Coordinates of C-alpha atoms and ligand atoms in Angstrom, one line a residue:
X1 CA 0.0 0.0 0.0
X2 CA 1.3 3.0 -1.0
X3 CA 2.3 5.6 2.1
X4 CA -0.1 8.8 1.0
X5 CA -2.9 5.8 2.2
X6 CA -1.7 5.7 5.5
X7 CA -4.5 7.7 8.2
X8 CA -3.2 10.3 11.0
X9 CA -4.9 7.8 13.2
X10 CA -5.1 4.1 12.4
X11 CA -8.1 2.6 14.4
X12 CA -9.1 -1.1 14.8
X13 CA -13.0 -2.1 14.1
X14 CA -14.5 -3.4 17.7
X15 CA -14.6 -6.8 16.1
X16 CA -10.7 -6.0 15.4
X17 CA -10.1 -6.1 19.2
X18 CA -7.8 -8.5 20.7
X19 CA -9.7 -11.3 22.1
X20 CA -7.2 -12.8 24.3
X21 CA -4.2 -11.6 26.1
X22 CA -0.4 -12.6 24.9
X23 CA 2.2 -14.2 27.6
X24 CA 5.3 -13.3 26.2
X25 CA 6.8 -16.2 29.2
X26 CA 5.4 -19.2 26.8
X27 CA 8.2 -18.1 24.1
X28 CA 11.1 -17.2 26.8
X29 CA 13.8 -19.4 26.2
X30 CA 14.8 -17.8 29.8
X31 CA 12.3 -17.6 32.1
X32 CA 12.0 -14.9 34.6
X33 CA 13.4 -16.0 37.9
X34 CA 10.5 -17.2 40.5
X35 CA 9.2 -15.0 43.6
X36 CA 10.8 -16.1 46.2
X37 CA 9.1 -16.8 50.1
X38 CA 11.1 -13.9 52.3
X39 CA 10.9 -16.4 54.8
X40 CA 12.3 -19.9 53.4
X41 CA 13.9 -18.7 50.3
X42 CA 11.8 -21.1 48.3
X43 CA 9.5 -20.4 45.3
X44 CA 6.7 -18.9 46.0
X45 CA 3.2 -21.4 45.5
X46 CA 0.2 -20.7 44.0
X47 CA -1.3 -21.2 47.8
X48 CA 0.7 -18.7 49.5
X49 CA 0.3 -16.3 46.9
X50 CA -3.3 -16.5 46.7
X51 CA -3.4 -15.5 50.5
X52 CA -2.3 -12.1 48.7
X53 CA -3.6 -12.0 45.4
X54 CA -6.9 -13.1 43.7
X55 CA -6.7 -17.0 42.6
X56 CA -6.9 -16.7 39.2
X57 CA -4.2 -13.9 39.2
X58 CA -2.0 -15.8 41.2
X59 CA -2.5 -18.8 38.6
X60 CA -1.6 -16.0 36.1
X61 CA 1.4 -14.7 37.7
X62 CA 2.6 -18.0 37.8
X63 CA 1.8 -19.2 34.3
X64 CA 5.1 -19.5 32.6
X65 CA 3.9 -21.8 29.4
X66 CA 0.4 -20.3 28.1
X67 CA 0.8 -17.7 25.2
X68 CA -2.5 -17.0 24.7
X69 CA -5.2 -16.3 27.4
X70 CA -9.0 -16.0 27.3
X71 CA -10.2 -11.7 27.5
X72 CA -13.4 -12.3 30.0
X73 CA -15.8 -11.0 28.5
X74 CA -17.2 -8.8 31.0
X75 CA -13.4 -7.1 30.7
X76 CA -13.7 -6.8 26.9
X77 CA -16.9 -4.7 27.6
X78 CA -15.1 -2.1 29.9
X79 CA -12.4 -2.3 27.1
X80 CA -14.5 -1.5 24.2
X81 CA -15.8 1.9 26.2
X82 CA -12.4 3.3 26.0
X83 CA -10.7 1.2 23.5
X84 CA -9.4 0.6 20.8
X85 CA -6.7 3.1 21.4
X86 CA -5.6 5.3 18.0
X87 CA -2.4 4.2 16.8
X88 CA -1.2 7.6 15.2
X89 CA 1.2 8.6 12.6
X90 CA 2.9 11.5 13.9
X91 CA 3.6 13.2 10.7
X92 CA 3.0 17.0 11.6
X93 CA 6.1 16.1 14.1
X94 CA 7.9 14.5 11.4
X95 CA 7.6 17.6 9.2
X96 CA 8.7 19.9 12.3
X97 CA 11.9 17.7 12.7
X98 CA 12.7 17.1 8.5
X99 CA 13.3 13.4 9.3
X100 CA 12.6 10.8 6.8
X101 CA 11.5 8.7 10.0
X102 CA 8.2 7.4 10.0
X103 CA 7.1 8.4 13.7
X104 CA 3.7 6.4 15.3
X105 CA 2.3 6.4 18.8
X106 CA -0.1 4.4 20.1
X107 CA -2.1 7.2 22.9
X108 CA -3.6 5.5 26.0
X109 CA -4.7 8.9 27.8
X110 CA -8.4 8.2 26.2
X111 CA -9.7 7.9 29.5
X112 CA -10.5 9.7 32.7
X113 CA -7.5 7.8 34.4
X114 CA -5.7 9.4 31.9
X115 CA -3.0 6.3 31.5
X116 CA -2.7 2.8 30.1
X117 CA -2.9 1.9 34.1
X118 CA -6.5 1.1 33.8
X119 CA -6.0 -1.9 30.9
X120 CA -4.9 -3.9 34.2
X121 CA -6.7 -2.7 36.9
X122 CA -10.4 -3.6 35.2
X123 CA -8.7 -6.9 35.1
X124 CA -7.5 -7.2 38.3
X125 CA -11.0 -5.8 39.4
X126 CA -12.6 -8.1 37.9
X127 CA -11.2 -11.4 39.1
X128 CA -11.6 -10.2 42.5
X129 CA -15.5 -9.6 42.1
X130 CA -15.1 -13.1 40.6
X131 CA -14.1 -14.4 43.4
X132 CA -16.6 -12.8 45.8
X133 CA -14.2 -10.4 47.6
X134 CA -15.3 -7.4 49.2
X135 CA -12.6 -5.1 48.0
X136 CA -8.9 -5.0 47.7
X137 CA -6.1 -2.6 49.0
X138 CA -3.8 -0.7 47.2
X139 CA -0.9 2.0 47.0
X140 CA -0.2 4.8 44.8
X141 CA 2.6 7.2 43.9
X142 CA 1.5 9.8 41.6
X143 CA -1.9 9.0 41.8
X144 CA -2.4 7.4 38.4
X145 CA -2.8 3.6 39.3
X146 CA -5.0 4.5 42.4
X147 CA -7.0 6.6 40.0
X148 CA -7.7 3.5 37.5
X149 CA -8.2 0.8 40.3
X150 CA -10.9 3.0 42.0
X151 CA -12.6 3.5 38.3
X152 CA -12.4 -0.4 38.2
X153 CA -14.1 -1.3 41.3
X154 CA -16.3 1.5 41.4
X155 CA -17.5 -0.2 37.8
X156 CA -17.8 -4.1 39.4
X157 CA -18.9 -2.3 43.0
X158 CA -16.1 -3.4 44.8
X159 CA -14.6 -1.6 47.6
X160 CA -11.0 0.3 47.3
X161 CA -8.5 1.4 49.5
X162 CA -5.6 3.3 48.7
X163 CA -3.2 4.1 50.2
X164 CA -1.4 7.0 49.0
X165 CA 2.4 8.0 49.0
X166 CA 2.1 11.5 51.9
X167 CA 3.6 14.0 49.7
X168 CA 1.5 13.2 46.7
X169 CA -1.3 13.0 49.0
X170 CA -0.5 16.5 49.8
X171 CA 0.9 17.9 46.8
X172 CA -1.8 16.0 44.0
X173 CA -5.5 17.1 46.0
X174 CA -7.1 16.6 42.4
X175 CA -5.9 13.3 42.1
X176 CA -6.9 12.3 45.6
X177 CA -10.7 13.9 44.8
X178 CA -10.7 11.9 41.6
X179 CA -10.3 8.7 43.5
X180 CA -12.8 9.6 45.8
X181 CA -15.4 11.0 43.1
X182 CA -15.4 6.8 42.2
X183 CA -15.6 6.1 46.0
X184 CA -12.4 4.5 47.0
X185 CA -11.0 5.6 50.9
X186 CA -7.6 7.3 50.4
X187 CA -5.0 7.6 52.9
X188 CA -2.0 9.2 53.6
X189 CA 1.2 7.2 53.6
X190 CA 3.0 6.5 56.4
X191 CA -0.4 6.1 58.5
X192 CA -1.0 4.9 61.9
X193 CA -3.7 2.6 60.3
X194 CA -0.9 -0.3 59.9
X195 CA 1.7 -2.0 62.2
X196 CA 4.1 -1.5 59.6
X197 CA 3.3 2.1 59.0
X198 CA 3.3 3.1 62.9
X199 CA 7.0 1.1 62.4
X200 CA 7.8 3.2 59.4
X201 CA 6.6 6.9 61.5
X202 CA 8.2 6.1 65.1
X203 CA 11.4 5.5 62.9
X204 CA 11.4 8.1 60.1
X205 CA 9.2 10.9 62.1
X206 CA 7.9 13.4 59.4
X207 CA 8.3 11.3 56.6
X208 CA 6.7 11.9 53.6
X209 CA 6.4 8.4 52.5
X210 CA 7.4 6.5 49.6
X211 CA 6.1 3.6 47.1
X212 CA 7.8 1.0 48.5
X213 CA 6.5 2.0 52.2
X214 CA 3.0 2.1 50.8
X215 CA 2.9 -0.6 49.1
X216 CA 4.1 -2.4 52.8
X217 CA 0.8 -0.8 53.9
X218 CA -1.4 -1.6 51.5
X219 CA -0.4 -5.5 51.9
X220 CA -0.5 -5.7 55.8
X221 CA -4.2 -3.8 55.3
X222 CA -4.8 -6.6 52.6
X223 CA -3.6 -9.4 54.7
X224 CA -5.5 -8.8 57.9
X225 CA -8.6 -7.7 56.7
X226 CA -11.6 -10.3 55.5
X227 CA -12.4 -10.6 52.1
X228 CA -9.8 -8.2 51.0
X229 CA -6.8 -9.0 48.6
X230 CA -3.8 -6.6 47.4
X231 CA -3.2 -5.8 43.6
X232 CA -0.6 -4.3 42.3
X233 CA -0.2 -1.9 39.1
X234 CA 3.1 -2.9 37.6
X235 CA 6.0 -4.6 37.8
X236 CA 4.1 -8.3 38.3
X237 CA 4.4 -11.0 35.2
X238 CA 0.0 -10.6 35.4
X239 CA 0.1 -6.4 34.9
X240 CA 2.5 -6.9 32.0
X241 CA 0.0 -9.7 30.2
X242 CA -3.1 -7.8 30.8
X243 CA -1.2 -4.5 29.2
X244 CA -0.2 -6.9 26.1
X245 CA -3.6 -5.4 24.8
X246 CA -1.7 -2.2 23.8
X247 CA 0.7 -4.0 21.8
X248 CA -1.1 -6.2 20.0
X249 CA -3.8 -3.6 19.2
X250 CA -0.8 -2.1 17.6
X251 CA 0.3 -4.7 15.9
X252 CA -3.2 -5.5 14.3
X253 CA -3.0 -2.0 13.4
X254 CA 0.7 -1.3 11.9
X255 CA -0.2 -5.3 10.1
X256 CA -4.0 -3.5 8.2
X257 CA -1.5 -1.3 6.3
X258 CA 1.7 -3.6 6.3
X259 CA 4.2 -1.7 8.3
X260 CA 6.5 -3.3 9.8
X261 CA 8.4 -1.4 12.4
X262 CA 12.2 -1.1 13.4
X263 CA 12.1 0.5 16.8
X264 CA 10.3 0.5 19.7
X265 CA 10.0 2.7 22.2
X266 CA 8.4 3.0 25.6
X267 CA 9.0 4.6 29.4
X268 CA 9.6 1.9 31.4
X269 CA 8.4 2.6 35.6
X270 CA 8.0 -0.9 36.8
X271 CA 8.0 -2.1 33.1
X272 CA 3.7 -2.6 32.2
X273 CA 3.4 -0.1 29.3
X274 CA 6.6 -0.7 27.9
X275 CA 6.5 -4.6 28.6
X276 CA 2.9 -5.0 27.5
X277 CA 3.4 -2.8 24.4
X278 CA 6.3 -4.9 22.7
X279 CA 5.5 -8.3 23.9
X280 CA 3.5 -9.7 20.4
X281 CA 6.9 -7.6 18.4
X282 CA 9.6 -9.7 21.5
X283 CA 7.5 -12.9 20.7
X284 CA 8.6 -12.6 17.1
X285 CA 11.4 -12.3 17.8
X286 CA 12.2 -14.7 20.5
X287 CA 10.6 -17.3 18.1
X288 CA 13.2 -16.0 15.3
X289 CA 10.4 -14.9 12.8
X290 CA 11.1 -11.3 12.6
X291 CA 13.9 -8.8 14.0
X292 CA 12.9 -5.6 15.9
X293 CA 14.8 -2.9 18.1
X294 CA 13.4 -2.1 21.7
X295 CA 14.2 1.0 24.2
X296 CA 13.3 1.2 27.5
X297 CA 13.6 4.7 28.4
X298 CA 14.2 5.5 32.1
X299 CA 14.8 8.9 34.2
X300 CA 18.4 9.6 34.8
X301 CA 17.5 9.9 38.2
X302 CA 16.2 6.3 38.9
X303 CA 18.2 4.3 36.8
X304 CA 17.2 0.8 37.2
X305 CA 18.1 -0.9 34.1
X306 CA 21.2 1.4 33.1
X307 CA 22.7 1.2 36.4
X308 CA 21.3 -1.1 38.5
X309 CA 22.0 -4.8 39.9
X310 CA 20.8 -7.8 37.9
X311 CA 19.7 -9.9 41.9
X312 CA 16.9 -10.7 44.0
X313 CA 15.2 -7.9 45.9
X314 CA 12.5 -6.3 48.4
X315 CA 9.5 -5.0 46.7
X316 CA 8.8 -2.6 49.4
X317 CA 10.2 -1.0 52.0
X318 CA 9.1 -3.1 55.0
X319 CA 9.8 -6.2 53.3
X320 CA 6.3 -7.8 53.4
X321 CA 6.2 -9.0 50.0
X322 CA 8.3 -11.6 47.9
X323 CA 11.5 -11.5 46.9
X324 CA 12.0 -10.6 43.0
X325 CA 14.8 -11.3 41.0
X326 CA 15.0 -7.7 38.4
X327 CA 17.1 -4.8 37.8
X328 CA 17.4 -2.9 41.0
X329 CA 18.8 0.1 42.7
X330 CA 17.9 -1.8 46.4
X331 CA 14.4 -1.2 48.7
X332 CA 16.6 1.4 49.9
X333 CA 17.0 3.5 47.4
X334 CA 14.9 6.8 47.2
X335 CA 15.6 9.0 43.9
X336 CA 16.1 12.6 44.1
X337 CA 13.0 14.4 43.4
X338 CA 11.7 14.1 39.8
X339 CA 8.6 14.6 38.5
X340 CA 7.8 11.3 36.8
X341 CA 6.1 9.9 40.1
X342 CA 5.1 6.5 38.2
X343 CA 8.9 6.1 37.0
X344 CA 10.4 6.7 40.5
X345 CA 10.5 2.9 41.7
X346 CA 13.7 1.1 43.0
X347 CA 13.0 -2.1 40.8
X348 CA 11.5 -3.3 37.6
X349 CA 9.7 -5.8 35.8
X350 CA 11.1 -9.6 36.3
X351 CA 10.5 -10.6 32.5
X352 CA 11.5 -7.1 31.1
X353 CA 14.7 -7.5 33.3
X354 CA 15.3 -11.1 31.9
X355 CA 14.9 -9.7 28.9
X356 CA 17.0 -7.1 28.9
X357 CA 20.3 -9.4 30.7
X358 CA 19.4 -11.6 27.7
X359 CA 20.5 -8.9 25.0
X360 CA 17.0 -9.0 23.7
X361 CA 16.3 -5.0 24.1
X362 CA 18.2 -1.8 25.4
X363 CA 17.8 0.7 27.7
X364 CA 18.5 4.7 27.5
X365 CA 18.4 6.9 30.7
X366 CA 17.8 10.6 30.0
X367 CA 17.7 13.9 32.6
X368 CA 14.6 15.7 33.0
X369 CA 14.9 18.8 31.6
X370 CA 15.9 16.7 28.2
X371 CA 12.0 15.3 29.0
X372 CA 10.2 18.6 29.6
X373 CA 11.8 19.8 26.2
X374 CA 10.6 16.9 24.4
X375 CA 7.3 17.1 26.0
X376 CA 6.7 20.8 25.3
X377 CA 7.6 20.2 21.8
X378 CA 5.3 17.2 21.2
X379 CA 2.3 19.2 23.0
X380 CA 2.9 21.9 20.9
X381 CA 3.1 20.1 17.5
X382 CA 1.0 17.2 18.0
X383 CA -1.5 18.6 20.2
X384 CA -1.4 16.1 23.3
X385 CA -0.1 17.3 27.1
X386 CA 1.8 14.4 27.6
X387 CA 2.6 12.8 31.4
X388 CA 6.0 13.4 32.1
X389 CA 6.2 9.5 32.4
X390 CA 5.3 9.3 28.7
X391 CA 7.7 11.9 27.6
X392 CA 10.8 10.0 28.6
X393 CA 9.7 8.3 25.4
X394 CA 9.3 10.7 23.2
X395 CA 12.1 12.2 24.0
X396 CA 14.1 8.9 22.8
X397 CA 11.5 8.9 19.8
X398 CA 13.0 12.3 18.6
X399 CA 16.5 11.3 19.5
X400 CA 16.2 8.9 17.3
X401 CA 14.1 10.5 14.6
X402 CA 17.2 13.0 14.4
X403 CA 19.6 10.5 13.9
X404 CA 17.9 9.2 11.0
X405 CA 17.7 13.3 9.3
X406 CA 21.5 12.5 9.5
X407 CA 22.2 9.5 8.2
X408 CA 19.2 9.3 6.1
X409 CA 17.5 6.1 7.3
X410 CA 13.8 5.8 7.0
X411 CA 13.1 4.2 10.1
X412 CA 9.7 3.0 10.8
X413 CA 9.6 3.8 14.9
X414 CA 6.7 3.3 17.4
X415 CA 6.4 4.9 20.7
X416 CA 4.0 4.1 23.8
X417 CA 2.3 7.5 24.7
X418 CA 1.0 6.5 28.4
X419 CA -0.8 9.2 29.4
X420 CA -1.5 12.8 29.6
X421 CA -0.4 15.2 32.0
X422 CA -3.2 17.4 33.5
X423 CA -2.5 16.6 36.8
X424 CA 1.4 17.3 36.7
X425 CA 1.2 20.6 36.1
X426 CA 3.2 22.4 38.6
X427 CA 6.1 19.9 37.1
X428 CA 5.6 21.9 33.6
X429 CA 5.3 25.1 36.1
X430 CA 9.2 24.7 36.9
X431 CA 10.3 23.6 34.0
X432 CA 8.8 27.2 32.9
X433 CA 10.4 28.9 35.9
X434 CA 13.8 27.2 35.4
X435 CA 13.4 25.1 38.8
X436 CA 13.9 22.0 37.6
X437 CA 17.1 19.9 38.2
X438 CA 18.9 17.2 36.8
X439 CA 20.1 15.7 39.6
X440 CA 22.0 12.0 38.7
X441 CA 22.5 10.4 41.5
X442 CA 26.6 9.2 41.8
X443 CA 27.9 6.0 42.9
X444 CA 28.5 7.3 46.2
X445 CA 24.5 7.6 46.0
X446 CA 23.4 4.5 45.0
X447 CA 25.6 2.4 47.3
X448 CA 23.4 2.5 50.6
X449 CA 20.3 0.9 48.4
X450 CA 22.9 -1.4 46.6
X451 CA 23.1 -2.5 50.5
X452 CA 20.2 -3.1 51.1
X453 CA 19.8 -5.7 48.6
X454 CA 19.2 -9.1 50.4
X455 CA 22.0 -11.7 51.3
X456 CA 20.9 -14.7 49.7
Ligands
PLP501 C1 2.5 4.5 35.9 C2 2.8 5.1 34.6 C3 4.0 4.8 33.9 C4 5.0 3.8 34.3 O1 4.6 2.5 34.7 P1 5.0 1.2 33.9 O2 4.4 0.1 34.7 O3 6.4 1.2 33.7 O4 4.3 1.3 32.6 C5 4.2 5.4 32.7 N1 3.3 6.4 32.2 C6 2.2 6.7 32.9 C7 1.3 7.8 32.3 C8 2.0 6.1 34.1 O5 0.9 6.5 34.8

């Protein structure tokens, strides 16, 4: 098909829609190392981890040999409200940067969440109203995954509680009301609601909390209460499968008009958007049927795959949860301040990290300021306020874009545009002041969370 053909937005037909999920773990040669028990050391069953998770997304999370699994169709029908997502051809950005590369992004801000996030939380939701819970427990940085799990359950009339990282709490009121509008309880993390948040206070008075300290919380609340399970937004093997719906969406969409791409290129937090966007294009190529490029694109700031340990690690900060063996920077580690909350997280994805030590995709870590440029640029060309999450992505889009007005190449690249950025406004409000820093944290830095990391 001849290029002039190709739309500003590619869309898929409703009966287009994926109708199952893809496991990129059935076509790893290497399969992401086991969660470990804390406690003995050993791999984690599907019993224990069902007294923390929802059966069926323990069974998942442990599900190392099924590519293909069944959408419920109850979760295609919350899908289909806000989905397909536009796959679009960026070509008023291509004009502005005179690059023969063929720039597409596939936008998951199409909802109120504003972020991919909800993709997994509906899911997650779901199976737990399956199951006849009452509710579930979570935490939230930013705001954005607390946001889509409390649209979630609101939809299956579940109940949510979230508990929210202190300074966010503070700093992000819209965020908090948001949650609330859709009925969820949010609360301030460090509370005095938990054993191990009274722990965390009497040590650290005044803190202003962190994921990993919330996420302690929202487990201990999940653990001890009746009928209530945890879920998580990220880093677990079931987020990234349930997020595979952006990337094969794109693929059915890039395969309609027979463009096949070269690079791919996504912000990677805890690894979901970018792990669930390339996972059909990794499963081509771990079967050795086609070639592709991927980029994870992390802050300079929290670099977990460019400069972290390959080990097994905490999850959170008082050490409630299993052990994981990813990329890390150690439970201990707390990045200077940046403004991509949903990127600011010690660890990363198990399979993206097995990936990754495999040789099967890269990783790029760029400096904030570098971001906001990239972000202001895209907002003002292609019309979308992009998360600062997101823009970590396009800033590696454009990188890359300008290599190719240099050497020429006509690259076909794809990026993952995760959300929009409404709610980080006073993050673009010192950017336009000047105020924002590039800190990189030095060795000398990361060493007390390298620490940290458990002595196995
Ligand atoms: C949470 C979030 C991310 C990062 O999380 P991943 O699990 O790595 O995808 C990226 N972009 C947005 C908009 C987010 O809300």
């Amino acid at each position: 098909m001849s290029e002039k053909k190709i739309p500003y937005k590619i869309y898929l037909d409703e009966h287009e829609m994926p109708k199952q999920w893809y496991n990129v773990r059935a076509d790893m040669k290497h399969k992401p190392a086991p969660l470990l028990n804390p406690g003995t050391l050993a791999p984690m069953t599907k019993e224990e981890l069902s007294g923390v998770f929802c059966e069926e997304l323990a069974k998942q999370e442990l599900d190392d040999e099924t590519a293909y699994i069944d959408i419920p169709e109850e979760i295609s029908k919350f899908y289909k409200m806000y989905r397909p997502s536009p796959l679009v051809r960026a070509y008023c950005l291509e004009e502005k940067l005179q690059t023969p590369a063929k720039i597409y992004y596939k936008f998951e801000g199409n909802n109120t969440s504003g972020s991919h996030k909800l993709n997994s939380a509906i899911a997650q939701a779901y199976y737990a109203k399956k199951q006849g819970l009452k509710g579930v427990t979570t935490e939230t940085g930013a705001g954005q995954w607390g946001t889509a799990l409390s649209m979630a359950c609101s939809y299956f009339d579940l109940d949510c509680k979230v508990y929210m990282v202190k300074v966010s709490y503070e700093q992000k009121p819209f965020r908090r009301e948001v949650m609330r509008t859709y009925g969820a309880s949010v609360t301030p993390s460090p509370s005095e609601l938990t054993e191990v948040g009274r722990k965390i206070l009497a040590e650290h008075p005044g803190t202003t909390g962190s994921l990993g300290c919330a996420i302690s919380e929202a487990v201990e609340a999940a653990v001890s209460t009746e009928g209530y399970r945890y879920v998580l937004g990220s880093v677990l093997n079931q987020v990234l499968l349930h997020q595979s719906v952006i990337g094969l969406e794109t693929k059915a969409a890039l395969d309609k008009y027979g463009i096949v791409p070269d690079l791919i290129i996504g912000c990677a937090g805890g690894g979901s958007n970018l792990g669930g966007l390339i996972s059909p294009f990794m499963g081509e190529k771990l079967r050795g049927e086609k070639n592709y490029r991927f980029i994870a694109v992390e802050p300079a700031s929290c670099p977990s795959f460019t400069r972290g340990k390959f080990a097994y690690d905490f999850c959170d900060t008082g050490k409630v949860c299993p052990l994981a063996k990813m990329y890390t920077l150690g439970s201990g580690f707390i990045p200077s301040a940046n403004h991509a909350g949903g990127l600011r997280y010690h660890g990363m994805s198990s399979t993206l990290s097995q990936l990754y030590d495999d040789g099967l995709m890269e990783a790029r870590a760029v400096e904030q300021t570098a971001v906001f440029e990239a972000a202001e640029q895209f907002a003002r060309i292609e019309g979308i306020l992009p998360a600062p999450e997101s823009s970590h992505a396009i800033r590696v889009a454009i990188d890359e874009a300008l290599k190719c007005k240099e050497t020429g190449e006509e690259k076909t690249i794809v990026f993952g545009l995760t959300g929009t950025g409404y709610f980080d406004m006073v993050a673009y409000e010192n950017f336009h002041n000047g105020k924002m820093s590039d800190y990189i944290p030095t060795d000398e830095d990361l060493a007390p969370g390298f620490a940290s990391l458990p002595k196995l």
